[in-house]
Amino acid sequence: MTEVVHTPEALQQALAATRESASQGPVSLVPTMGALHEGHLTLVREARKLGNPVVVSIFVNPLQFAPGEDLDAYPRTLEEDVAKLEAEDVAAVFAPTPETMYPHGPRTTVHPGPLGSVLEGKTRPTHFAGVLTVVAKLFNLTGATDAFFGEKDYQQLVLIRQMVDDLHLPVRIHGCPIVRDADGLALSSRNRYLSAAERATALAIPRALATGSLAKARQLLDATEGLHLDYLVTTAPDLSELPVGYTGPARMLVAAKVGTTRLLDNAPIEVEAPTN
Ligand code: PAF
């Protein structure tokens, strides 16, 4: 039976029944903003494999939205989400209110450092401070020993690993591969904003990534009417710049707007030596 709780105290009580002892023993956390899809459920299934009690948090975190972004429009589907999680047999769903999470407003926050100002951070300068702050709070509130994040928000994942490392947080971070629809589009709660025509346009993104080549990907995306490219880059897996002449594993990342929807996607690629 999955318990749905809304306060830290109720969460502690719910967990006490499932942990090895009242306040100890491993806990796996899957942080989400709800509107759950197969991508989230895959994270939950990965978390369950560890055998620890699994907590799924559902919280649309105001701190990671800038004024004018889709905070109010962001889908809130708690009942449907809980039904999906019941079927996955999670120990508890933690669904706090903004007042519970930020009783003093955003006061002490986590600064993401320089990596928070590039790529997504250029367009959304306050976004990653909001993400890292809520993730750190969720780690503390749940006592998580393991936490699961999708590679879809790749910069977020790298920054969370960096925070755990820099702040010595005792949490193991598990990154899970992107889950895609049959047509190739990466699953995202924001895909529901796309019309059928916009979705068809958006498919250029996974097709571009599948070329594995920055030049070919750029050509394809530039030629796609209705798609407005924000960035397309190849970086090292830790998002640092590729040294000149580099060969080996890398990451290609793309952000583009289709209609009013901003879409992110990325893929691992292999940079090969040029053939003469
Ligand atoms: O990826 C998300 O859904 C959110 O950024 C997260 C990690 C749950 C923090 O609000």
mmCIF file of C-alpha atoms and ligand atoms in Angstrom:
data_model
loop_
_atom_site.group_PDB
_atom_site.id
_atom_site.type_symbol
_atom_site.label_atom_id
_atom_site.label_comp_id
_atom_site.label_asym_id
_atom_site.label_seq_id
_atom_site.Cartn_x
_atom_site.Cartn_y
_atom_site.Cartn_z
ATOM 1 C CA MET A 1 0.000 0.000 0.000
ATOM 2 C CA THR A 2 1.447 3.343 -1.047
ATOM 3 C CA GLU A 3 1.014 6.070 1.527
ATOM 4 C CA VAL A 4 0.604 9.652 0.280
ATOM 5 C CA VAL A 5 1.963 12.186 2.758
ATOM 6 C CA HIS A 6 2.238 15.953 2.643
ATOM 7 C CA THR A 7 4.496 16.906 5.568
ATOM 8 C CA PRO A 8 8.015 15.912 6.657
ATOM 9 C CA GLU A 9 6.617 14.521 9.944
ATOM 10 C CA ALA A 10 4.130 12.254 8.160
ATOM 11 C CA LEU A 11 6.876 11.169 5.791
ATOM 12 C CA GLN A 12 9.105 10.140 8.704
ATOM 13 C CA GLN A 13 6.232 8.113 10.167
ATOM 14 C CA ALA A 14 5.484 6.421 6.851
ATOM 15 C CA LEU A 15 9.146 5.549 6.396
ATOM 16 C CA ALA A 16 9.642 4.312 9.945
ATOM 17 C CA ALA A 17 7.397 1.374 9.141
ATOM 18 C CA THR A 18 9.425 0.335 6.099
ATOM 19 C CA ARG A 19 13.040 1.186 6.994
ATOM 20 C CA GLU A 20 15.322 -1.280 8.717
ATOM 21 C CA SER A 21 14.902 0.720 11.929
ATOM 22 C CA ALA A 22 12.878 3.827 12.735
ATOM 23 C CA SER A 23 15.444 6.344 11.514
ATOM 24 C CA GLN A 24 18.079 4.272 9.768
ATOM 25 C CA GLY A 25 18.541 2.045 6.786
ATOM 26 C CA PRO A 26 18.761 2.917 3.121
ATOM 27 C CA VAL A 27 16.038 4.830 1.303
ATOM 28 C CA SER A 28 15.806 5.359 -2.452
ATOM 29 C CA LEU A 29 14.355 8.639 -3.683
ATOM 30 C CA VAL A 30 12.879 9.456 -7.080
ATOM 31 C CA PRO A 31 12.319 13.237 -7.165
ATOM 32 C CA THR A 32 9.665 14.362 -9.679
ATOM 33 C CA MET A 33 7.366 17.262 -10.439
ATOM 34 C CA GLY A 34 4.508 14.834 -11.169
ATOM 35 C CA ALA A 35 2.617 14.424 -14.460
ATOM 36 C CA LEU A 36 4.285 11.036 -14.426
ATOM 37 C CA HIS A 37 5.114 9.182 -17.641
ATOM 38 C CA GLU A 38 7.022 5.999 -18.515
ATOM 39 C CA GLY A 39 10.308 7.842 -18.030
ATOM 40 C CA HIS A 40 9.494 8.474 -14.376
ATOM 41 C CA LEU A 41 8.155 4.948 -13.912
ATOM 42 C CA THR A 42 11.399 3.564 -15.328
ATOM 43 C CA LEU A 43 13.275 5.513 -12.630
ATOM 44 C CA VAL A 44 10.958 4.018 -10.001
ATOM 45 C CA ARG A 45 11.568 0.494 -11.352
ATOM 46 C CA GLU A 46 15.325 1.075 -11.302
ATOM 47 C CA ALA A 47 15.041 2.344 -7.723
ATOM 48 C CA ARG A 48 13.009 -0.708 -6.685
ATOM 49 C CA LYS A 49 15.779 -2.998 -7.962
ATOM 50 C CA LEU A 50 17.987 -1.843 -5.068
ATOM 51 C CA GLY A 51 15.498 -3.327 -2.611
ATOM 52 C CA ASN A 52 15.270 -0.234 -0.375
ATOM 53 C CA PRO A 53 11.984 1.473 0.473
ATOM 54 C CA VAL A 54 11.286 3.866 -2.424
ATOM 55 C CA VAL A 55 9.957 7.395 -1.882
ATOM 56 C CA VAL A 56 8.681 9.339 -4.884
ATOM 57 C CA SER A 57 8.405 13.075 -4.321
ATOM 58 C CA ILE A 58 5.889 15.054 -6.344
ATOM 59 C CA PHE A 59 6.468 18.762 -6.059
ATOM 60 C CA VAL A 60 6.222 21.469 -8.709
ATOM 61 C CA ASN A 61 9.081 23.517 -7.348
ATOM 62 C CA PRO A 62 8.361 27.249 -7.740
ATOM 63 C CA LEU A 63 12.005 28.108 -7.148
ATOM 64 C CA GLN A 64 13.131 26.604 -10.456
ATOM 65 C CA PHE A 65 10.642 28.610 -12.555
ATOM 66 C CA ALA A 66 11.387 32.214 -13.512
ATOM 67 C CA PRO A 67 8.587 34.797 -13.741
ATOM 68 C CA GLY A 68 6.789 34.284 -17.074
ATOM 69 C CA GLU A 69 7.616 30.563 -17.271
ATOM 70 C CA ASP A 70 4.974 27.800 -17.060
ATOM 71 C CA LEU A 71 4.723 27.415 -13.240
ATOM 72 C CA ASP A 72 0.939 27.937 -13.209
ATOM 73 C CA ALA A 73 0.320 25.944 -16.391
ATOM 74 C CA TYR A 74 2.569 23.033 -15.364
ATOM 75 C CA PRO A 75 0.366 19.899 -15.245
ATOM 76 C CA ARG A 76 -0.693 18.841 -11.751
ATOM 77 C CA THR A 77 -2.196 15.332 -11.824
ATOM 78 C CA LEU A 78 -1.675 14.001 -8.292
ATOM 79 C CA GLU A 79 -4.521 11.467 -8.325
ATOM 80 C CA GLU A 80 -3.426 9.873 -11.602
ATOM 81 C CA ASP A 81 0.206 9.945 -10.474
ATOM 82 C CA VAL A 82 -0.589 8.172 -7.198
ATOM 83 C CA ALA A 83 -2.566 5.496 -9.079
ATOM 84 C CA LYS A 84 0.470 4.855 -11.295
ATOM 85 C CA LEU A 85 2.746 4.661 -8.253
ATOM 86 C CA GLU A 86 0.397 2.290 -6.377
ATOM 87 C CA ALA A 87 0.957 -0.128 -9.246
ATOM 88 C CA GLU A 88 4.739 0.201 -8.749
ATOM 89 C CA ASP A 89 4.416 -0.530 -5.040
ATOM 90 C CA VAL A 90 6.410 2.450 -3.733
ATOM 91 C CA ALA A 91 6.656 2.901 0.034
ATOM 92 C CA ALA A 92 5.541 6.540 0.117
ATOM 93 C CA VAL A 93 4.630 9.477 -2.090
ATOM 94 C CA PHE A 94 5.807 12.773 -0.629
ATOM 95 C CA ALA A 95 3.673 15.593 -2.033
ATOM 96 C CA PRO A 96 4.409 18.728 0.028
ATOM 97 C CA THR A 97 2.968 22.204 -0.516
ATOM 98 C CA PRO A 98 5.227 25.169 -1.399
ATOM 99 C CA GLU A 99 4.574 26.517 2.131
ATOM 100 C CA THR A 100 5.878 23.273 3.655
ATOM 101 C CA MET A 101 8.992 23.306 1.495
ATOM 102 C CA TYR A 102 9.691 27.047 1.781
ATOM 103 C CA PRO A 103 8.158 28.233 5.085
ATOM 104 C CA HIS A 104 10.534 31.232 5.028
ATOM 105 C CA GLY A 105 10.462 31.711 1.267
ATOM 106 C CA PRO A 106 13.660 31.049 -0.664
ATOM 107 C CA ARG A 107 16.222 32.014 1.965
ATOM 108 C CA THR A 108 19.307 29.778 2.049
ATOM 109 C CA THR A 109 19.858 28.352 -1.434
ATOM 110 C CA VAL A 110 22.432 26.245 -3.277
ATOM 111 C CA HIS A 111 24.501 28.086 -5.895
ATOM 112 C CA PRO A 112 25.324 25.862 -8.865
ATOM 113 C CA GLY A 113 28.669 27.505 -9.732
ATOM 114 C CA PRO A 114 29.813 28.293 -13.291
ATOM 115 C CA LEU A 115 28.190 25.216 -14.861
ATOM 116 C CA GLY A 116 24.819 26.621 -13.853
ATOM 117 C CA SER A 117 25.201 29.612 -16.208
ATOM 118 C CA VAL A 118 25.875 27.786 -19.482
ATOM 119 C CA LEU A 119 23.496 25.958 -21.891
ATOM 120 C CA GLU A 120 20.116 25.926 -20.075
ATOM 121 C CA GLY A 121 21.492 28.386 -17.528
ATOM 122 C CA LYS A 122 21.982 31.037 -20.230
ATOM 123 C CA THR A 123 18.254 31.148 -20.954
ATOM 124 C CA ARG A 124 17.182 30.269 -17.412
ATOM 125 C CA PRO A 125 19.757 31.940 -15.110
ATOM 126 C CA THR A 126 17.953 31.103 -11.835
ATOM 127 C CA HIS A 127 16.792 27.616 -12.804
ATOM 128 C CA PHE A 128 19.574 25.412 -11.466
ATOM 129 C CA ALA A 129 19.833 27.179 -8.101
ATOM 130 C CA GLY A 130 16.135 26.329 -7.734
ATOM 131 C CA VAL A 131 16.675 22.711 -8.759
ATOM 132 C CA LEU A 132 19.710 22.132 -6.516
ATOM 133 C CA THR A 133 18.052 23.792 -3.534
ATOM 134 C CA VAL A 134 14.951 21.612 -3.713
ATOM 135 C CA VAL A 135 16.947 18.448 -4.418
ATOM 136 C CA ALA A 136 19.203 19.080 -1.395
ATOM 137 C CA LYS A 137 16.111 19.663 0.757
ATOM 138 C CA LEU A 138 14.464 16.473 -0.535
ATOM 139 C CA PHE A 139 17.619 14.483 0.223
ATOM 140 C CA ASN A 140 17.543 15.765 3.802
ATOM 141 C CA LEU A 141 13.805 15.349 4.313
ATOM 142 C CA THR A 142 13.725 11.764 3.033
ATOM 143 C CA GLY A 143 17.103 10.634 4.375
ATOM 144 C CA ALA A 144 17.806 9.314 0.886
ATOM 145 C CA THR A 145 20.868 7.131 0.476
ATOM 146 C CA ASP A 146 20.232 6.677 -3.256
ATOM 147 C CA ALA A 147 18.514 9.021 -5.711
ATOM 148 C CA PHE A 148 17.455 8.446 -9.299
ATOM 149 C CA PHE A 149 17.412 11.018 -12.115
ATOM 150 C CA GLY A 150 16.869 10.742 -15.862
ATOM 151 C CA GLU A 151 19.544 11.661 -18.391
ATOM 152 C CA LYS A 152 16.895 13.647 -20.289
ATOM 153 C CA ASP A 153 17.788 16.699 -18.170
ATOM 154 C CA TYR A 154 21.453 16.002 -18.620
ATOM 155 C CA GLN A 155 22.822 19.296 -17.292
ATOM 156 C CA GLN A 156 20.633 18.901 -14.204
ATOM 157 C CA LEU A 157 22.067 15.414 -13.625
ATOM 158 C CA VAL A 158 25.660 16.637 -13.974
ATOM 159 C CA LEU A 159 24.976 19.532 -11.587
ATOM 160 C CA ILE A 160 23.358 17.246 -9.012
ATOM 161 C CA ARG A 161 26.410 14.952 -9.126
ATOM 162 C CA GLN A 162 28.595 18.048 -8.722
ATOM 163 C CA MET A 163 26.573 19.260 -5.724
ATOM 164 C CA VAL A 164 26.777 15.852 -4.028
ATOM 165 C CA ASP A 165 30.529 15.819 -4.605
ATOM 166 C CA ASP A 166 31.192 19.442 -3.601
ATOM 167 C CA LEU A 167 28.950 19.412 -0.515
ATOM 168 C CA HIS A 168 29.900 15.868 0.545
ATOM 169 C CA LEU A 169 26.265 14.749 0.577
ATOM 170 C CA PRO A 170 25.967 11.067 1.545
ATOM 171 C CA VAL A 171 23.729 10.141 -1.416
ATOM 172 C CA ARG A 172 24.544 7.891 -4.393
ATOM 173 C CA ILE A 173 23.263 9.376 -7.651
ATOM 174 C CA HIS A 174 21.933 6.981 -10.278
ATOM 175 C CA GLY A 175 21.540 8.396 -13.801
ATOM 176 C CA CYS A 176 19.097 6.504 -16.027
ATOM 177 C CA PRO A 177 18.966 6.559 -19.849
ATOM 178 C CA ILE A 178 16.332 8.617 -21.677
ATOM 179 C CA VAL A 179 13.032 6.855 -22.390
ATOM 180 C CA ARG A 180 11.581 7.645 -25.835
ATOM 181 C CA ASP A 181 8.189 7.272 -27.455
ATOM 182 C CA ALA A 182 7.919 4.902 -30.432
ATOM 183 C CA ASP A 183 8.463 7.889 -32.781
ATOM 184 C CA GLY A 184 11.746 8.763 -31.044
ATOM 185 C CA LEU A 185 10.662 11.849 -29.074
ATOM 186 C CA ALA A 186 12.163 11.856 -25.566
ATOM 187 C CA LEU A 187 9.389 11.528 -22.968
ATOM 188 C CA SER A 188 8.706 14.768 -21.117
ATOM 189 C CA SER A 189 5.787 16.086 -19.100
ATOM 190 C CA ARG A 190 5.904 19.157 -21.369
ATOM 191 C CA ASN A 191 5.277 17.115 -24.573
ATOM 192 C CA ARG A 192 1.566 17.446 -23.810
ATOM 193 C CA TYR A 193 1.840 21.143 -24.771
ATOM 194 C CA LEU A 194 2.659 20.136 -28.408
ATOM 195 C CA SER A 195 -0.003 20.041 -31.139
ATOM 196 C CA ALA A 196 0.162 17.091 -33.588
ATOM 197 C CA ALA A 197 1.887 19.299 -36.176
ATOM 198 C CA GLU A 198 4.376 20.619 -33.607
ATOM 199 C CA ARG A 199 5.134 17.092 -32.474
ATOM 200 C CA ALA A 200 5.916 16.093 -36.068
ATOM 201 C CA THR A 201 8.294 19.077 -36.268
ATOM 202 C CA ALA A 202 9.895 18.151 -32.928
ATOM 203 C CA LEU A 203 10.880 14.725 -34.282
ATOM 204 C CA ALA A 204 13.740 16.449 -36.103
ATOM 205 C CA ILE A 205 15.465 16.624 -32.697
ATOM 206 C CA PRO A 206 15.937 12.873 -32.058
ATOM 207 C CA ARG A 207 16.701 12.412 -35.786
ATOM 208 C CA ALA A 208 19.428 15.038 -35.567
ATOM 209 C CA LEU A 209 20.952 13.393 -32.487
ATOM 210 C CA ALA A 210 20.839 9.994 -34.181
ATOM 211 C CA THR A 211 23.224 11.258 -36.895
ATOM 212 C CA GLY A 212 25.950 11.312 -34.213
ATOM 213 C CA SER A 213 27.578 14.236 -36.064
ATOM 214 C CA LEU A 214 27.375 17.868 -35.001
ATOM 215 C CA ALA A 215 27.539 19.137 -38.590
ATOM 216 C CA LYS A 216 24.813 16.787 -39.855
ATOM 217 C CA ALA A 217 22.627 17.476 -36.832
ATOM 218 C CA ARG A 218 22.937 21.230 -37.359
ATOM 219 C CA GLN A 219 22.082 20.894 -41.044
ATOM 220 C CA LEU A 220 18.962 18.877 -40.245
ATOM 221 C CA LEU A 221 17.760 21.197 -37.486
ATOM 222 C CA ASP A 222 18.471 24.389 -39.458
ATOM 223 C CA ALA A 223 16.406 22.968 -42.316
ATOM 224 C CA THR A 224 13.396 22.201 -40.095
ATOM 225 C CA GLU A 225 10.712 24.828 -40.495
ATOM 226 C CA GLY A 226 8.995 25.803 -37.234
ATOM 227 C CA LEU A 227 11.898 24.668 -35.058
ATOM 228 C CA HIS A 228 13.956 27.395 -33.408
ATOM 229 C CA LEU A 229 17.302 26.108 -32.295
ATOM 230 C CA ASP A 230 18.644 27.542 -29.038
ATOM 231 C CA TYR A 231 21.821 25.466 -28.816
ATOM 232 C CA LEU A 232 23.362 22.370 -30.287
ATOM 233 C CA VAL A 233 26.706 21.381 -28.780
ATOM 234 C CA THR A 234 29.052 18.487 -28.316
ATOM 235 C CA THR A 235 30.785 18.357 -24.942
ATOM 236 C CA ALA A 236 32.687 15.916 -22.775
ATOM 237 C CA PRO A 237 30.375 13.658 -20.701
ATOM 238 C CA ASP A 238 30.902 16.013 -17.705
ATOM 239 C CA LEU A 239 29.854 18.977 -19.902
ATOM 240 C CA SER A 240 33.366 20.415 -20.073
ATOM 241 C CA GLU A 241 34.696 21.590 -23.440
ATOM 242 C CA LEU A 242 36.197 18.958 -25.718
ATOM 243 C CA PRO A 243 39.941 19.481 -26.092
ATOM 244 C CA VAL A 244 41.177 20.075 -29.659
ATOM 245 C CA GLY A 245 41.761 16.756 -31.437
ATOM 246 C CA TYR A 246 39.728 14.824 -28.841
ATOM 247 C CA THR A 247 38.461 11.374 -29.751
ATOM 248 C CA GLY A 248 36.276 9.220 -27.508
ATOM 249 C CA PRO A 249 32.947 9.353 -25.687
ATOM 250 C CA ALA A 250 31.108 12.684 -25.697
ATOM 251 C CA ARG A 251 27.606 14.077 -25.366
ATOM 252 C CA MET A 252 25.541 15.943 -27.938
ATOM 253 C CA LEU A 253 22.938 18.260 -26.402
ATOM 254 C CA VAL A 254 20.176 20.213 -28.033
ATOM 255 C CA ALA A 255 17.572 22.747 -26.906
ATOM 256 C CA ALA A 256 14.967 24.054 -29.311
ATOM 257 C CA LYS A 257 11.600 25.744 -29.267
ATOM 258 C CA VAL A 258 8.688 24.356 -31.242
ATOM 259 C CA GLY A 259 5.690 26.664 -30.970
ATOM 260 C CA THR A 260 5.869 27.881 -27.386
ATOM 261 C CA THR A 261 7.336 24.622 -26.045
ATOM 262 C CA ARG A 262 11.007 24.428 -25.206
ATOM 263 C CA LEU A 263 12.360 20.927 -25.767
ATOM 264 C CA LEU A 264 15.592 19.395 -24.522
ATOM 265 C CA ASP A 265 17.269 16.241 -25.698
ATOM 266 C CA ASN A 266 20.731 14.697 -25.733
ATOM 267 C CA ALA A 267 22.577 11.529 -26.613
ATOM 268 C CA PRO A 268 25.926 9.895 -26.003
ATOM 269 C CA ILE A 269 28.126 10.030 -29.101
ATOM 270 C CA GLU A 270 31.592 8.865 -30.034
ATOM 271 C CA VAL A 271 33.987 11.463 -31.468
ATOM 272 C CA GLU A 272 36.129 9.705 -34.014
ATOM 273 C CA ALA A 273 39.447 10.708 -35.537
ATOM 274 C CA PRO A 274 38.948 12.346 -38.948
ATOM 275 C CA THR A 275 39.557 9.981 -41.867
ATOM 276 C CA ASN A 276 41.757 11.402 -44.627
HETATM 277 O O1 PAF B 1 13.629 16.920 -13.147
HETATM 278 C C1 PAF B 1 12.690 17.338 -12.438
HETATM 279 O O2 PAF B 1 11.542 16.899 -12.551
HETATM 280 C C2 PAF B 1 12.953 18.428 -11.404
HETATM 281 O O3 PAF B 1 13.886 19.347 -11.864
HETATM 282 C C3 PAF B 1 13.361 17.865 -10.028
HETATM 283 C C4 PAF B 1 14.685 17.115 -10.098
HETATM 284 C C5 PAF B 1 12.274 16.954 -9.509
HETATM 285 C C6 PAF B 1 13.541 19.023 -9.034
HETATM 286 O O4 PAF B 1 12.378 19.759 -8.899
#
